[in-house]
Amino acid sequence: MLILGIETSCDDTGAAIFDSTHQKLLGHALFSQIAMHKRYGGVVPELASRTQLEKIDVVVAEALTNANIPLDAIDAVAVTNHPGLVGSLLVGICFGKGIAFAHKKKLIGVNHLEGHIFSAFLQADGSINQDLKFPFIAFSVSGGHTALYLVKGFGDYTVIGHTIDDAAGEAFDKISKVLGLGYPGGAILEKLASEVNFEDFFKYPRTKPLGDDFIGFSFSGLKTAVLYDLVNRGAYSMATGPIVEAITPELRQQVASSLLVCMGDIFEKRLKLALKRYPDVTAVTFVGGVACNKYLRQRLLKLCTNNKKQLVIAPPAFCVDNGAMIAFVGGYKAEQGKFDDFNLDIIRP
Ligand code: KG4
Ligand code: ZN
């Protein structure tokens, strides 16, 4: 079957065509709004959905062109229906339902987080990674979510840990803002940290895993610790914000570097626990926007190698939000006969 996947859960507008019979991604397209949201230091939901409304037909047409497939050849439309920003999700689902209804195609609602979990199967040339075997642990880290899953099969997964407050990417973005750096913060902080060789200057507090049965993360305390440390260094005022002249290039590098080492330690500790609890997994996957980070990849690779587990990471284009992962999930749902009717709606938080 040929599946058109549509993703509009946040600020990205993505579309892709997946051939579930031959297990191949035929084409994909993405419109990123980063340039627009940058000036506000984060995603402005109303702007995101309005822009998606303007771009969605262009992105879907581009994905079809890249795949060299006419719209009529599609068998089903798979669309993200949760979780995400309400306005953004509505754009995707209304457009997806419209296409499916008008062209008499089947409809499949896809959980965005399930998309990330299975994105590790996607490879740069469109083929599917046949070496990735179940069961595996998926570590999904982005600006909106940070969670560990035990994955037993296609569509068969359970949460074994997640953040109780901020997402890791969100912590990067907020700290980047405090330092007067751009949005999104992750890649900027990574570059600064690499300039001082990922040294741990300030030794920020490492949060504990929170429980025995559940592997919890918490990043809001880390964010506050960084903030108070900057206050103590005379670089931030709780009343007026960043003290620009005190935020020197060296201080930025040192904060970025200390933060990444701290994050690496936290990730390593949680993953170690997960591997201890589920020793029979064959692999670990690292997915979501934060998985673009080369330093964190290296940290996880070392841990996986020591534990004789394969580490699988999708190409950067499929780590961030994208239509390909939605088309892929749509593909196995279609093969499993799991279609939705036209009552399909977004799921509100
Ligand atoms: O998956 P994604 O595109 O969107 C969400 O679903 O959130 O992830 C975006 C997040 C942002 O918080 C961004 O700062 C982070 O991924 N990110 C990175 C890197 N590239 C993107 N974090 C750390 N290092 C990077 N190189
Ligand atoms: Zn996402």
PDB file of N, CA, C and O and ligand atoms in Angstrom, residues 9 112 116 142 145 321 325, ligand 2:
ATOM      1  N   SER A   9       2.191  18.676  14.076  1.00  0.00           N
ATOM      2  CA  SER A   9       1.850  18.749  15.504  1.00  0.00           C
ATOM      3  C   SER A   9       2.403  19.982  16.206  1.00  0.00           C
ATOM      4  O   SER A   9       1.901  20.388  17.241  1.00  0.00           O
ATOM      5  N   HIS A 112       1.917  11.132  17.408  1.00  0.00           N
ATOM      6  CA  HIS A 112       3.211  11.746  17.072  1.00  0.00           C
ATOM      7  C   HIS A 112       4.376  11.044  17.789  1.00  0.00           C
ATOM      8  O   HIS A 112       5.436  10.823  17.199  1.00  0.00           O
ATOM      9  N   HIS A 116       7.928   9.159  16.459  1.00  0.00           N
ATOM     10  CA  HIS A 116       9.321   9.292  16.897  1.00  0.00           C
ATOM     11  C   HIS A 116       9.909   7.922  17.273  1.00  0.00           C
ATOM     12  O   HIS A 116      11.033   7.599  16.904  1.00  0.00           O
ATOM     13  N   SER A 142      13.130  15.422  22.724  1.00  0.00           N
ATOM     14  CA  SER A 142      12.977  16.585  21.832  1.00  0.00           C
ATOM     15  C   SER A 142      12.615  17.815  22.637  1.00  0.00           C
ATOM     16  O   SER A 142      12.761  17.839  23.862  1.00  0.00           O
ATOM     17  N   HIS A 145       9.151  16.504  24.395  1.00  0.00           N
ATOM     18  CA  HIS A 145       9.049  15.251  25.150  1.00  0.00           C
ATOM     19  C   HIS A 145      10.407  14.628  25.442  1.00  0.00           C
ATOM     20  O   HIS A 145      11.374  14.813  24.702  1.00  0.00           O
ATOM     21  N   ASP A 321      10.978  16.610  13.910  1.00  0.00           N
ATOM     22  CA  ASP A 321       9.623  16.299  13.444  1.00  0.00           C
ATOM     23  C   ASP A 321       9.621  16.186  11.920  1.00  0.00           C
ATOM     24  O   ASP A 321      10.226  17.005  11.234  1.00  0.00           O
ATOM     25  N   MET A 325       8.148   9.682   9.385  1.00  0.00           N
ATOM     26  CA  MET A 325       7.860   8.779  10.500  1.00  0.00           C
ATOM     27  C   MET A 325       6.350   8.533  10.623  1.00  0.00           C
ATOM     28  O   MET A 325       5.921   7.452  11.029  1.00  0.00           O
TER      29      MET A 325
HETATM   30 ZN    ZN B   2       8.298  15.674  18.015  1.00  0.00          ZN
END
